[in-house]
PDB file of C-alpha atoms in Angstrom:
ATOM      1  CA  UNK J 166      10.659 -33.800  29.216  1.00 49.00           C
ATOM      2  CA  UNK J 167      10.253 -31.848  25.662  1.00 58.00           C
ATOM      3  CA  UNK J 168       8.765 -28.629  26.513  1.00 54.00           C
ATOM      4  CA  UNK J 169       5.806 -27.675  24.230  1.00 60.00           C
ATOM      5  CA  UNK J 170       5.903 -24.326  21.983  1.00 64.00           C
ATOM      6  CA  UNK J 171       3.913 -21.378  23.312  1.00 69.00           C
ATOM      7  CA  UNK J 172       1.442 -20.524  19.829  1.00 79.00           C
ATOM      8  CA  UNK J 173       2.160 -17.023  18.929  1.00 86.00           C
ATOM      9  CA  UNK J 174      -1.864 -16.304  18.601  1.00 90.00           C
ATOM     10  CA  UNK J 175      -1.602 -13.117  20.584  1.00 92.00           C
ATOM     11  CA  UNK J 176       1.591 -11.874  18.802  1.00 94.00           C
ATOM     12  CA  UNK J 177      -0.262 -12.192  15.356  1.00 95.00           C
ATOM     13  CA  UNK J 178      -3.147  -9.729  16.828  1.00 95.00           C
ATOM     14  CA  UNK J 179      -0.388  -7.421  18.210  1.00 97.00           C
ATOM     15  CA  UNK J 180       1.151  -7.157  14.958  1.00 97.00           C
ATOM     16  CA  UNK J 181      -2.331  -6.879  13.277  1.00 97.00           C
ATOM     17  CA  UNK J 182      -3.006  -3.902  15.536  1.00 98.00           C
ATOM     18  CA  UNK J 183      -0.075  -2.096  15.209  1.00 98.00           C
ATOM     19  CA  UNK J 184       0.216  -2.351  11.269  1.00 98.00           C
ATOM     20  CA  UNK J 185      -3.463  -0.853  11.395  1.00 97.00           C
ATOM     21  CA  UNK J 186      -2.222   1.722  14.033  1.00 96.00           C
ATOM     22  CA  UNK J 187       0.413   2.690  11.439  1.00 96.00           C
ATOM     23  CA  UNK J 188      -1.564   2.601   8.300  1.00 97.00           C
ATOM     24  CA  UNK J 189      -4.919   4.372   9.907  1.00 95.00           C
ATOM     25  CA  UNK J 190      -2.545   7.257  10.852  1.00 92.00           C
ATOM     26  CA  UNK J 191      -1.109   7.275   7.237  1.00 93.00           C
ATOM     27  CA  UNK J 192      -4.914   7.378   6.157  1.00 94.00           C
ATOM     28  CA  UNK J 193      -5.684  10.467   7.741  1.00 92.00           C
ATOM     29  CA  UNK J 194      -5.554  13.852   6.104  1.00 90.00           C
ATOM     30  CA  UNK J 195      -2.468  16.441   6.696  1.00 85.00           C
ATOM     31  CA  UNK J 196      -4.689  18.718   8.956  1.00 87.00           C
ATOM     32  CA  UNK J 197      -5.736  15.872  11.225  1.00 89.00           C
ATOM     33  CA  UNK J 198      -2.474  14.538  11.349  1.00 85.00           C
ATOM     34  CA  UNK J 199      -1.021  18.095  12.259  1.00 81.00           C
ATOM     35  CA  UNK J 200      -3.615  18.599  14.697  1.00 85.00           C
ATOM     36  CA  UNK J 201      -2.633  15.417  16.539  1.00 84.00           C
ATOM     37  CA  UNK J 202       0.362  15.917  16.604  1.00 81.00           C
ATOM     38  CA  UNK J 203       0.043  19.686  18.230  1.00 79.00           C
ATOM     39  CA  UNK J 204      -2.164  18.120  20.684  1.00 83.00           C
ATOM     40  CA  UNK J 205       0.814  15.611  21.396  1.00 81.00           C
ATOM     41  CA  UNK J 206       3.229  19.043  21.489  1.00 78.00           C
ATOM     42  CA  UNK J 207       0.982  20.768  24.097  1.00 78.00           C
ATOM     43  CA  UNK J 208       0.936  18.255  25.770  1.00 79.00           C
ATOM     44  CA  UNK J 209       4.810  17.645  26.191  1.00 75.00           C
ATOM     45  CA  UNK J 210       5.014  21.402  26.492  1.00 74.00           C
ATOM     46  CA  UNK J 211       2.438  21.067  29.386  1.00 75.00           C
ATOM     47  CA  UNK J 212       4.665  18.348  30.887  1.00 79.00           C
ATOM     48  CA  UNK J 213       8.135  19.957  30.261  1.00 74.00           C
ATOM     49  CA  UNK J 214       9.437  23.525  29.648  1.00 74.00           C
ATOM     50  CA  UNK J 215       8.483  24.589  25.986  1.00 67.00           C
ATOM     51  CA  UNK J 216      10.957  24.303  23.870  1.00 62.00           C
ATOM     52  CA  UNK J 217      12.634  21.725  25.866  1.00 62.00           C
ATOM     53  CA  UNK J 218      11.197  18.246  24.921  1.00 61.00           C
ATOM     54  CA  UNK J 219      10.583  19.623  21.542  1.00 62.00           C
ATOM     55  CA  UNK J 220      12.374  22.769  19.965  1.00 64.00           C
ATOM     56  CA  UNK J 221       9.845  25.426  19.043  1.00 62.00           C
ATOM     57  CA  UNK J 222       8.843  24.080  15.353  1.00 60.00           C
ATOM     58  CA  UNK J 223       9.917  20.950  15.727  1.00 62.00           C
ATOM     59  CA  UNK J 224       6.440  19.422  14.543  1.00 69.00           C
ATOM     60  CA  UNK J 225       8.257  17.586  11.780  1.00 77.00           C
ATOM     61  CA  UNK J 226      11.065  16.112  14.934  1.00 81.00           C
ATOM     62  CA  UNK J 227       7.779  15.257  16.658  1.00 83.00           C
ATOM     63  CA  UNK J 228       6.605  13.254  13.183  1.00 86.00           C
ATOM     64  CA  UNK J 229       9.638  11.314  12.605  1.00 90.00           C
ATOM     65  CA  UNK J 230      10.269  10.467  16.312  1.00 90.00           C
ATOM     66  CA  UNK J 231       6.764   8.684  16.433  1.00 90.00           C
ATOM     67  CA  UNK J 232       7.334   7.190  13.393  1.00 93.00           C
ATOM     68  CA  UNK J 233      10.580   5.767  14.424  1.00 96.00           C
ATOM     69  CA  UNK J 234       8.561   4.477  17.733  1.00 96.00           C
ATOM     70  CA  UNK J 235       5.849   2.919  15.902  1.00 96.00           C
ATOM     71  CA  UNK J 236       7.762   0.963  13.308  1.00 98.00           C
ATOM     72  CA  UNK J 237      10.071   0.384  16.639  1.00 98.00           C
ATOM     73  CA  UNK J 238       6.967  -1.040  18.653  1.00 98.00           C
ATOM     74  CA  UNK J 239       6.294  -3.539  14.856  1.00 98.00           C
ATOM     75  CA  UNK J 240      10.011  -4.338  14.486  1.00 97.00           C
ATOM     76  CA  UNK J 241       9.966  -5.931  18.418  1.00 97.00           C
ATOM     77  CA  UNK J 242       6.749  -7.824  17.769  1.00 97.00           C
ATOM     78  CA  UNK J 243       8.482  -9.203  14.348  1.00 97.00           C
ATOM     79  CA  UNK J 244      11.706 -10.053  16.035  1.00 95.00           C
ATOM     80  CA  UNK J 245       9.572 -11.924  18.597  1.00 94.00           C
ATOM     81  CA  UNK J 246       7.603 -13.533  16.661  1.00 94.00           C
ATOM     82  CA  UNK J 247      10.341 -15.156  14.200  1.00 94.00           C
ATOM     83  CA  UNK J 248      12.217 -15.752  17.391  1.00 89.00           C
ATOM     84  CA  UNK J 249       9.198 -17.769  18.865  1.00 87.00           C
ATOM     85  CA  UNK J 250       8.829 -19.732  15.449  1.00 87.00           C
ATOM     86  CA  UNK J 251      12.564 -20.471  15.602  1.00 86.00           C
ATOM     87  CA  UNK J 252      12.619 -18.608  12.255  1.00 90.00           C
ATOM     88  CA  UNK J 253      15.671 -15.863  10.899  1.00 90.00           C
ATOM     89  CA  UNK J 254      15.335 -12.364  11.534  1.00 86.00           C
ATOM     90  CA  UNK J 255      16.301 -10.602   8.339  1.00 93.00           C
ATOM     91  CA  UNK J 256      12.958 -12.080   6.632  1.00 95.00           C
ATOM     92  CA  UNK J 257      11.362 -10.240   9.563  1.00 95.00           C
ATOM     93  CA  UNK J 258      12.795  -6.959   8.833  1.00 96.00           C
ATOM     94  CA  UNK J 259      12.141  -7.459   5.043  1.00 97.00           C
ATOM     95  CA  UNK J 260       8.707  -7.172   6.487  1.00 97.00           C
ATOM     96  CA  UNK J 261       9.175  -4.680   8.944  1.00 97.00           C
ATOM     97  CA  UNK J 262      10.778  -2.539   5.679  1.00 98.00           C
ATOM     98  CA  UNK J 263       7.357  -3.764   3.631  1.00 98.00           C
ATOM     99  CA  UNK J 264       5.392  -2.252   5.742  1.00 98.00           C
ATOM    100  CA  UNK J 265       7.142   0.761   6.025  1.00 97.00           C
ATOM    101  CA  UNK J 266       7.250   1.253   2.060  1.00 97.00           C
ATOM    102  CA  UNK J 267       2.983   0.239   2.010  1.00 97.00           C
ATOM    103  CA  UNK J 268       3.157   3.103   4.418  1.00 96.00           C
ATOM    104  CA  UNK J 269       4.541   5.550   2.622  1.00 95.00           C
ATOM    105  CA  UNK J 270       2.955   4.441  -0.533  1.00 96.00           C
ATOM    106  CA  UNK J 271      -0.754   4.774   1.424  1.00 96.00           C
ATOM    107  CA  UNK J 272       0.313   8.534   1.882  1.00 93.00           C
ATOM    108  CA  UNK J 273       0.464   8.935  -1.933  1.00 94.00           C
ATOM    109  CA  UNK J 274      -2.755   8.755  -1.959  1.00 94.00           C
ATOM    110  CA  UNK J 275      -3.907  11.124   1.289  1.00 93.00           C
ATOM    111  CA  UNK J 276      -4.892  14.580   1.011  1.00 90.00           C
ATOM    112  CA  UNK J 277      -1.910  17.038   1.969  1.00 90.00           C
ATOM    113  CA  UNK J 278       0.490  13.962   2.410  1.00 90.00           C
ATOM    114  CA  UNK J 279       3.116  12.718   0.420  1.00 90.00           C
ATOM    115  CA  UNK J 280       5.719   9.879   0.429  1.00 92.00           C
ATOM    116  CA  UNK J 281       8.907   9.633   1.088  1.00 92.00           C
ATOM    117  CA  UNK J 282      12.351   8.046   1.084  1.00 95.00           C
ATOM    118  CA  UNK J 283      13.852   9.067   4.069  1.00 95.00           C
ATOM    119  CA  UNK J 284      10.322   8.182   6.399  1.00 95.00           C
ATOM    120  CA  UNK J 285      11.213   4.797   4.852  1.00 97.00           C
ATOM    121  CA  UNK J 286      14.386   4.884   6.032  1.00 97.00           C
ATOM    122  CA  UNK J 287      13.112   6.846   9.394  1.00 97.00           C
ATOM    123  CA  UNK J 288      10.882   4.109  10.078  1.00 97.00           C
ATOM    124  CA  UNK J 289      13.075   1.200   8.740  1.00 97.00           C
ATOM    125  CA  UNK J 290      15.716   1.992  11.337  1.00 98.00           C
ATOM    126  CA  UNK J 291      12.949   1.940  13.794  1.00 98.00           C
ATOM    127  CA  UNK J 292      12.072  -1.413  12.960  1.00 98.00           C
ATOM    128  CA  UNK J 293      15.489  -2.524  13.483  1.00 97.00           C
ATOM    129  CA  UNK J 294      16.175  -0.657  16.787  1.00 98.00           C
ATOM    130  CA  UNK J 295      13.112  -2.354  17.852  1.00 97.00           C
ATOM    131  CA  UNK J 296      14.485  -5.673  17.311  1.00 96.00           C
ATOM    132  CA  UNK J 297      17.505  -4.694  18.401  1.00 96.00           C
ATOM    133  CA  UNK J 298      16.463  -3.811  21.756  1.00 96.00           C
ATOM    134  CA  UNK J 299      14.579  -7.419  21.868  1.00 94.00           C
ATOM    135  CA  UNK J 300      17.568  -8.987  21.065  1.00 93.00           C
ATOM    136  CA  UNK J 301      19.655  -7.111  24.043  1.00 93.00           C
ATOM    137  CA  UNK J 302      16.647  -7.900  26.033  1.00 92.00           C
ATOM    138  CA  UNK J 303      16.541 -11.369  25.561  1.00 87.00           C
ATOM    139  CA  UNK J 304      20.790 -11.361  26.039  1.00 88.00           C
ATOM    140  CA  UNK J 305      20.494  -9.798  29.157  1.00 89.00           C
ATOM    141  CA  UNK J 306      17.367 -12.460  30.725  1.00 86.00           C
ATOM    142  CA  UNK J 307      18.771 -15.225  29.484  1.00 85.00           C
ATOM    143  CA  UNK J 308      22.475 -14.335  30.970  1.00 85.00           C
ATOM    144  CA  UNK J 309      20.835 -13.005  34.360  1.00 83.00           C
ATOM    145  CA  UNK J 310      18.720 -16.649  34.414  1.00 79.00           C
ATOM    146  CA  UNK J 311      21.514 -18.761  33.835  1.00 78.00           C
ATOM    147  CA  UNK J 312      23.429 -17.338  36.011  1.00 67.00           C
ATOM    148  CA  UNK J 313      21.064 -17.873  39.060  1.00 63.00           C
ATOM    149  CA  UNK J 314      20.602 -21.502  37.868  1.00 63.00           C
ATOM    150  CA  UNK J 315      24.528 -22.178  37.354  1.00 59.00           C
ATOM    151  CA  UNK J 316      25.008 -23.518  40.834  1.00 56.00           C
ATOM    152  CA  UNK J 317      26.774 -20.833  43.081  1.00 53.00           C
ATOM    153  CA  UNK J 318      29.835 -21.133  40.687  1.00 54.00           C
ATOM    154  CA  UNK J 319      30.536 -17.439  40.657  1.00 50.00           C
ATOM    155  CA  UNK J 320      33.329 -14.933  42.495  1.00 47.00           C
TER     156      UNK J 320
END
């Protein structure tokens, strides 16, 4: 029996809505995006000891570690979605970096913001660790499955 292909309609809204997640925080100005993120601090300070989630001044740790998240949260979706279209995965982290670059590029243009190299490179490696983790995801399901379907052939 040939098994049909799932469509990937709710993967292309995913992706939609994370992009503008990204690129609507990029949009906002420096003091919003500072106040968020203090919020976010408080909040993990509430949570944990201060200092101990997030060293005293580590705003800019805070920054780059959702960044990496976000473009980690993009880089899964991509890597599923190529792997559902039975596509390569380096075209989707050519996109995953695309994005990354019109993200830093939108912050050119954002009060009290400006672009950079290494958030490229921040949030490129999140893309990748993102489909990374699919892909040992996927390894481990698909080895756990096959094993319970191999018959009772194991010691």
């Amino acid at each position: 029996m040939k098994m049909k292909r799932k469509k990937p309609t709710v993967l292309y809204g995913l992706i939609v809505l994370t992009i503008c997640f990204i690129w609507g925080n990029s949009l906002l100005p420096a003091e919003v995006s500072g106040q968020i993120s203090g919020t976010l601090k408080a909040l993990l300070d509430g949570v944990f000891t201060p200092g101990e989630a997030i060293p005293s001044g580590g705003d800019g740790l805070l920054r780059k570690c959702a960044h990496f998240a976000e473009f980690g949260a993009l880089g899964l979706l991509l890597g599923w979605l190529f792997g559902m279209l039975g596509k390569k995965r380096l075209p989707a982290f050519a996109l995953g970096v695309a994005a990354a670059c019109i993200d830093e590029t939108i912050q050119a243009f954002v009060p009290g913001r400006s672009p950079g190299i290494r958030d490229v490179c921040i949030d490129s490696c999140g893309a990748a660790a993102g489909m990374l983790l699919l892909f040992l995801g996927h390894a481990y399901w698909k080895r756990r499955f096959t094993r319970k379907n191999s018959g009772g052939n194991e010691t």
